[in-house]
mmCIF file of C-alpha atoms in Angstrom:
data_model
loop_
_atom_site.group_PDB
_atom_site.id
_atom_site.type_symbol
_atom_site.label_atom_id
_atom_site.label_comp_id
_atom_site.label_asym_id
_atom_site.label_seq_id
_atom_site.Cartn_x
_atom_site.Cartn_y
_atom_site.Cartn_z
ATOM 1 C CA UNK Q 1 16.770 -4.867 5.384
ATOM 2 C CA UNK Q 2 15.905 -3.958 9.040
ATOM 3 C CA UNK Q 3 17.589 -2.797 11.974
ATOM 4 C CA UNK Q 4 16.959 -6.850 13.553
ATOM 5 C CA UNK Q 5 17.771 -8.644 10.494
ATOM 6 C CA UNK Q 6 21.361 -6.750 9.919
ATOM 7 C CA UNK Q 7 21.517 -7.772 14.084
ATOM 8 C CA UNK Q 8 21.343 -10.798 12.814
ATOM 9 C CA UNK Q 9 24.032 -10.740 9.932
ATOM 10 C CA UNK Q 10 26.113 -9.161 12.291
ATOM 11 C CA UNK Q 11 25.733 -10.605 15.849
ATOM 12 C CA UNK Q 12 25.356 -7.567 17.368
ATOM 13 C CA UNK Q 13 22.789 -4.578 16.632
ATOM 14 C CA UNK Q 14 23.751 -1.663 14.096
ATOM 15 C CA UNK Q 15 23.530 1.963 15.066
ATOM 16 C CA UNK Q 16 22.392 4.285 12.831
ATOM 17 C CA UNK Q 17 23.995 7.232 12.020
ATOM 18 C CA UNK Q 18 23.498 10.619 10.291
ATOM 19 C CA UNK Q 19 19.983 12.093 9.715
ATOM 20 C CA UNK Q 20 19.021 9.795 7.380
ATOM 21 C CA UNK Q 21 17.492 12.670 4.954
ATOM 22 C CA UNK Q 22 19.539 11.306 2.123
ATOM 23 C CA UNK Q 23 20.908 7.963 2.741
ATOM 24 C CA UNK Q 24 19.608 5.627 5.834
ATOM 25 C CA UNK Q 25 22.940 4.756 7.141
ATOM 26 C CA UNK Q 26 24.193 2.517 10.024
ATOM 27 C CA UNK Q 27 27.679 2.105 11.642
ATOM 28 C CA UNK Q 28 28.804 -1.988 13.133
ATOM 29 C CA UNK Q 29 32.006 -2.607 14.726
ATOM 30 C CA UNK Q 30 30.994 -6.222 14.013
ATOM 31 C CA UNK Q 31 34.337 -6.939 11.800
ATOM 32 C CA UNK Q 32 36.358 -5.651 14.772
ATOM 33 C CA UNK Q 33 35.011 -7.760 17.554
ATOM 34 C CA UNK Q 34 34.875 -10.617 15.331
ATOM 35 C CA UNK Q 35 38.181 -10.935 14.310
ATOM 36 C CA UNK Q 36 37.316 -10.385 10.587
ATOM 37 C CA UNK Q 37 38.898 -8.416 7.743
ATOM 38 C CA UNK Q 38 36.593 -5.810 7.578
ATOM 39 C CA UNK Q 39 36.903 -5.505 3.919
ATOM 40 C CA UNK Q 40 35.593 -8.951 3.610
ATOM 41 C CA UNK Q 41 32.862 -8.470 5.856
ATOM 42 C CA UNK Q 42 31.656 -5.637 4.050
ATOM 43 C CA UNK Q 43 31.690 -7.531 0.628
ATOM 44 C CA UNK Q 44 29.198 -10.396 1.950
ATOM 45 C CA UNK Q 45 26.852 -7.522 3.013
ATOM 46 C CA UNK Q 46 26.808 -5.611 0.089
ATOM 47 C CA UNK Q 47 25.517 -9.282 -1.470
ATOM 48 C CA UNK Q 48 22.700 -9.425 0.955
ATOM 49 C CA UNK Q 49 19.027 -7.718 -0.640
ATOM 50 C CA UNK Q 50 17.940 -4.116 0.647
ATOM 51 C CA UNK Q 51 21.461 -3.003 1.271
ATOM 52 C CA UNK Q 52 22.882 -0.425 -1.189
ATOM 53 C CA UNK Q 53 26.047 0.097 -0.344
ATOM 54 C CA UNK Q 54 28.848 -0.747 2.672
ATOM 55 C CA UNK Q 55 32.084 1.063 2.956
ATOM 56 C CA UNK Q 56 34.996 0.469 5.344
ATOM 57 C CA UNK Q 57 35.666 3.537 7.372
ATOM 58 C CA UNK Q 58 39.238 4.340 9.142
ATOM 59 C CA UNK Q 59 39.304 1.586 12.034
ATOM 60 C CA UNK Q 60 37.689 -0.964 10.777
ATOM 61 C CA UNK Q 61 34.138 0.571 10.873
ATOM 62 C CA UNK Q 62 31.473 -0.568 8.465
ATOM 63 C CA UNK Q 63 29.341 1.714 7.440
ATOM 64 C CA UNK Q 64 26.025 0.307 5.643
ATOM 65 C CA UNK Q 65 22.764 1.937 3.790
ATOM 66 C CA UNK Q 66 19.957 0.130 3.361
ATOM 67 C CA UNK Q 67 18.005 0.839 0.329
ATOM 68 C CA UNK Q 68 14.018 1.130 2.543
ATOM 69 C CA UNK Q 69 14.566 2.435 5.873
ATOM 70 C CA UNK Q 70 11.225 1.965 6.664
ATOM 71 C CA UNK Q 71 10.707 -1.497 6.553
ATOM 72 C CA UNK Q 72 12.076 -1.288 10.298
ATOM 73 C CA UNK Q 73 8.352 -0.511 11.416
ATOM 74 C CA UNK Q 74 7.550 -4.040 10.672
ATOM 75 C CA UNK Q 75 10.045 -4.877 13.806
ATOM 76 C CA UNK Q 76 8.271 -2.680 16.399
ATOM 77 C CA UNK Q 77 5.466 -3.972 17.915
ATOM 78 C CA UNK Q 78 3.347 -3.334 21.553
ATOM 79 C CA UNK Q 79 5.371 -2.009 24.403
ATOM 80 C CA UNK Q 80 6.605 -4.539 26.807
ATOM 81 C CA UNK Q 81 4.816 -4.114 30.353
ATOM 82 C CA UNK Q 82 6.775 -2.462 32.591
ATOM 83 C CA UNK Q 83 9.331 -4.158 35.260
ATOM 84 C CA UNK Q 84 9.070 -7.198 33.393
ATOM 85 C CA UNK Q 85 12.145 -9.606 34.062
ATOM 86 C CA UNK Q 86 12.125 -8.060 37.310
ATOM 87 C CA UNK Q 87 13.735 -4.589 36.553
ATOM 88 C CA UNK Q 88 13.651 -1.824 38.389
ATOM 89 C CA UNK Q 89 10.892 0.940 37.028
ATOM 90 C CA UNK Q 90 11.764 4.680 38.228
ATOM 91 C CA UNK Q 91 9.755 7.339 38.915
ATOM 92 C CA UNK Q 92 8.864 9.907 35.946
ATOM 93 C CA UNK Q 93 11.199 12.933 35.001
ATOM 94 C CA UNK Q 94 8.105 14.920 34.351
ATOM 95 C CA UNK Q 95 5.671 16.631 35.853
ATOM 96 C CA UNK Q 96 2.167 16.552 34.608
ATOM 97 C CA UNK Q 97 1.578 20.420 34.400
ATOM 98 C CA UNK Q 98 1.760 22.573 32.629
ATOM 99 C CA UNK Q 99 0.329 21.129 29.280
ATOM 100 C CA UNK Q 100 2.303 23.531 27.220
ATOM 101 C CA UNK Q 101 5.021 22.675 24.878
ATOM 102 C CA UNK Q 102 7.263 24.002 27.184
ATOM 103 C CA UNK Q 103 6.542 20.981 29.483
ATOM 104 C CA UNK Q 104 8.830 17.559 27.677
ATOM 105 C CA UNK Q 105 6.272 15.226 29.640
ATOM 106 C CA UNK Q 106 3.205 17.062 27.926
ATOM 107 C CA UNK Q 107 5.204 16.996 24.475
ATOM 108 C CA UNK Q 108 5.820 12.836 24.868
ATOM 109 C CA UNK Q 109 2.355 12.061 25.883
ATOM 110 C CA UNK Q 110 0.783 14.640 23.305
ATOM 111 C CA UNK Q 111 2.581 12.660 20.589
ATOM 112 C CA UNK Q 112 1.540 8.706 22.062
ATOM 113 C CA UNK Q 113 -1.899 10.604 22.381
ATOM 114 C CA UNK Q 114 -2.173 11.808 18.508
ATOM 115 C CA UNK Q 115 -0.140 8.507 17.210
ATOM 116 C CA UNK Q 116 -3.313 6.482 18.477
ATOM 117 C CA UNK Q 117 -6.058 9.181 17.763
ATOM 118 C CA UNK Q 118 -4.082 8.499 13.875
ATOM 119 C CA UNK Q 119 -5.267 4.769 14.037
ATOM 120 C CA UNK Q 120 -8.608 5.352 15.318
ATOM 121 C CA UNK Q 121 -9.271 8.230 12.679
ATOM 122 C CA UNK Q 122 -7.791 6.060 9.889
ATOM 123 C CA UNK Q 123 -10.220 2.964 10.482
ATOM 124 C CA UNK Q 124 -13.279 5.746 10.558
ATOM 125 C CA UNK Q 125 -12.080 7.301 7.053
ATOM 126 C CA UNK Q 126 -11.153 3.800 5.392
ATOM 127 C CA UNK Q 127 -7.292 4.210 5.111
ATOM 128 C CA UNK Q 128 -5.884 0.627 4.538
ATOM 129 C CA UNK Q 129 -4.530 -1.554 2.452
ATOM 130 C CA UNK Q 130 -0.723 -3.301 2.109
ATOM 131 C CA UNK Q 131 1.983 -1.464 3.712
ATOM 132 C CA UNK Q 132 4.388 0.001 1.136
ATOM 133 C CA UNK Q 133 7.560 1.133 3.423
ATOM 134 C CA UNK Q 134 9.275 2.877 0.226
ATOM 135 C CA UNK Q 135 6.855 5.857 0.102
ATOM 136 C CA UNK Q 136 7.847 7.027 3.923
ATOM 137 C CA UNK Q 137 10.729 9.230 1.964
ATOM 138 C CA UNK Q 138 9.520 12.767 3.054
ATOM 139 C CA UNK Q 139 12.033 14.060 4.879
ATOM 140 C CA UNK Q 140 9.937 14.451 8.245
ATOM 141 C CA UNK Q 141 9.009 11.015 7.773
ATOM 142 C CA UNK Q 142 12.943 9.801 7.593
ATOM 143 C CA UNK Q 143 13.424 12.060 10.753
ATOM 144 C CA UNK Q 144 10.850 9.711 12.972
ATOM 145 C CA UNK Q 145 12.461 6.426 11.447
ATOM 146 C CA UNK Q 146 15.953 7.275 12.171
ATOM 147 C CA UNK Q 147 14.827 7.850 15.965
ATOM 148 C CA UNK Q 148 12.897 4.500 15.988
ATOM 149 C CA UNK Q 149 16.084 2.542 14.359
ATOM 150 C CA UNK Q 150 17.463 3.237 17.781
ATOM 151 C CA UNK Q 151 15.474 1.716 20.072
ATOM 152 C CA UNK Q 152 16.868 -2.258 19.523
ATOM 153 C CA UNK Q 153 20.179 -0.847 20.743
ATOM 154 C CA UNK Q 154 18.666 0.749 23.677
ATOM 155 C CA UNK Q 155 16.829 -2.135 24.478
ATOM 156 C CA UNK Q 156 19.814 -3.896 25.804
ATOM 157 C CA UNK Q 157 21.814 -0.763 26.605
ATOM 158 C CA UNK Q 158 22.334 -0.624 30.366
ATOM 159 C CA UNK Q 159 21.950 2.971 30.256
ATOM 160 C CA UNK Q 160 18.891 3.551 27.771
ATOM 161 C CA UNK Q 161 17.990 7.289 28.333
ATOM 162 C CA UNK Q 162 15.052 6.832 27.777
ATOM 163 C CA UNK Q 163 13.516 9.939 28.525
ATOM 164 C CA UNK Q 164 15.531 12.044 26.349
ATOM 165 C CA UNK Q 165 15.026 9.504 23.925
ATOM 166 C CA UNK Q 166 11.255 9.726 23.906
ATOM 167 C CA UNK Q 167 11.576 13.376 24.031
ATOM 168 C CA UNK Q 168 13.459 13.596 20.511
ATOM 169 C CA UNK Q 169 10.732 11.098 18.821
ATOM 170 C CA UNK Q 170 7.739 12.925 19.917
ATOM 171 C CA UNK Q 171 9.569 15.969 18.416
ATOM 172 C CA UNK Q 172 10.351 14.696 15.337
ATOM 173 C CA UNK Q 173 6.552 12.920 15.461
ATOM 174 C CA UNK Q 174 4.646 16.226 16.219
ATOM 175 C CA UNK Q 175 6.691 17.376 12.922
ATOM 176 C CA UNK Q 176 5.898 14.683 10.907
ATOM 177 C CA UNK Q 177 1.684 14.776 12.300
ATOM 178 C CA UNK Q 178 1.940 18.421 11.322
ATOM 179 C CA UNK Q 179 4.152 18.660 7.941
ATOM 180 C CA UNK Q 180 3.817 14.877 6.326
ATOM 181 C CA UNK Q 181 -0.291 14.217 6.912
ATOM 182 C CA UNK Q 182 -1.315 10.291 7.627
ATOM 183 C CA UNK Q 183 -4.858 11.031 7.072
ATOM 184 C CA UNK Q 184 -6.607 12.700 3.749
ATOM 185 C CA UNK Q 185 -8.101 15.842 4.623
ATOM 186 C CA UNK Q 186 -11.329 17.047 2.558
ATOM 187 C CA UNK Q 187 -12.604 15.234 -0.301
ATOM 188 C CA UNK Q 188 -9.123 13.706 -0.886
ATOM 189 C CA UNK Q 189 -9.438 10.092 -1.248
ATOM 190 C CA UNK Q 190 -7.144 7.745 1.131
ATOM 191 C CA UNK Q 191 -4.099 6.820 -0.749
ATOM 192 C CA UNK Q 192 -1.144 3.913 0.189
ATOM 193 C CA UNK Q 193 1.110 6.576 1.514
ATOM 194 C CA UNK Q 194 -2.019 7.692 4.024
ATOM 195 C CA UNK Q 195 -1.210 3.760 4.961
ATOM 196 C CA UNK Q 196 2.114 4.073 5.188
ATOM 197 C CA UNK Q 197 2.308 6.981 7.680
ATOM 198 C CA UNK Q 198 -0.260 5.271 9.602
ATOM 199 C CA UNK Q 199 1.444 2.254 10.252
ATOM 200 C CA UNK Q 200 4.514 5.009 11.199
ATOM 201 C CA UNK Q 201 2.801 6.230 13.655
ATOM 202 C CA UNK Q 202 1.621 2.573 15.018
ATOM 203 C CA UNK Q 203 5.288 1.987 15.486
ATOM 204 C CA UNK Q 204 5.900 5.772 17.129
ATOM 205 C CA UNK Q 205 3.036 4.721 19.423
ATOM 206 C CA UNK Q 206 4.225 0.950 20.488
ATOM 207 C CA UNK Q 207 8.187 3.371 21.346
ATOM 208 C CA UNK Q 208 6.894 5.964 23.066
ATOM 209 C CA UNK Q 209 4.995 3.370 25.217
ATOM 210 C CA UNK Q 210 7.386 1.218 26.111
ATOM 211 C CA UNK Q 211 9.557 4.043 26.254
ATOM 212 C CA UNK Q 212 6.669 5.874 28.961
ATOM 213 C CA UNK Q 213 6.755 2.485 31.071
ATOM 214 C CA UNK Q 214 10.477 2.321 31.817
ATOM 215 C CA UNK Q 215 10.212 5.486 33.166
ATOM 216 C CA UNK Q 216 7.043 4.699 35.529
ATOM 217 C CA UNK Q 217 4.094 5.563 33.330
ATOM 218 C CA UNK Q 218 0.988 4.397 31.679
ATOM 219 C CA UNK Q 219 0.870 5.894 27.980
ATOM 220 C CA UNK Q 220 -2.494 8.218 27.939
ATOM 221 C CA UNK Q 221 -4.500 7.684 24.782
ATOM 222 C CA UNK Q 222 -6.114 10.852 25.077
ATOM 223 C CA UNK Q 223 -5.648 13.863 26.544
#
């Protein structure tokens, strides 16, 4: 169950909660501003494949777990150019130097930068096959897809913050690149969790992206 297809269920988009290192959990007022018993609501969900559980929380809340957060990746796709639909694109909040860490504008690029170095190294060492979102369940790799089940519901926020948005996924990203390896190193032979992570870090590099051209810049690929 993704992010878009409990949109769907729901009429509005879900927003994820918690840290996801256990359980990949969302929060919908959907029962509320429908007019629905939320106890009823949260029985036709718990029906529905790749949710695990849904309990009513004080207010009318649902909260829901999906059983494979990171099926989600399948919904995030290229960046979409930007000022399209005729919004307004502002200037950047960073500077370009220094490259250090200490820099939030060298962190974001660094980690659009290694996200597509990951897909150009994984077609030159043969990593492939079917995507298997179940085996993204290292912990760093739950930290980067609760930060990408965010970005439907700032799509059509009207205040994204985008910036510090892209600022926490590159962080969590650089972790992941670091501590949960896409590519096999050595004589280690590619595997389908290699595959997995890589199409992770397609998705980290379509957000950051899109995420770099509402604020005013073109995503560098290498730097």
């Amino acid at each position: 169950m993704t992010p878009g297809e409990l949109g769907e269920v729901l009429g509005l988009p879900p927003i994820p909660r918690g840290t996801w290192a256990e359980e990949a959990l969302y929060v919908s007022p959907a029962a509320l501003r429908r007019g629905e018993d939320p106890a009823e609501m949260a029985g036709r969900l718990r029906a529905l494949p790749g949710i695990t559980a849904v309990r009513v929380r004080p207010g009318g809340f649902l909260e829901i777990a999906v059983a494979v957060p990171g099926e989600l990746v399948t919904e995030i796709g290229p960046a979409v150019p930007a000022g399209t639909g005729g919004s307004p694109v502002p200037g950047s909040p960073w500077k370009d130097l220094p490259r250090t860490w200490a820099n939030p504008g060298f962190v974001v690029r660094y980690a659009h930068a290694r996200a597509v170095a990951v897909q150009r190294w994984a077609a030159e060492l043969g990593v492939g096959g079917d995507f298997r979102p179940e085996l993204l369940e290292d912990r760093r790799d739950r930290a980067v897809l609760r930060l990408l089940a965010e970005v439907h519901g700032r799509r059509v926020s009207r205040d994204p913050g985008w910036a510090a948005y892209a600022e926490g996924l590159a962080l969590a990203y650089h972790d992941a690149f670091e501590g949960a390896a896409a590519l096999p190193s050595g004589d280690e032979e590619p595997s389908e969790l290699h595959a997995a992570r890589v199409r992770l870090a397609r998705a980290v590099r379509d957000v950051l992206a899109e995420a770099l051209a509402a604020l005013g810049e073109t995503a560098p690929e290498r730097l």
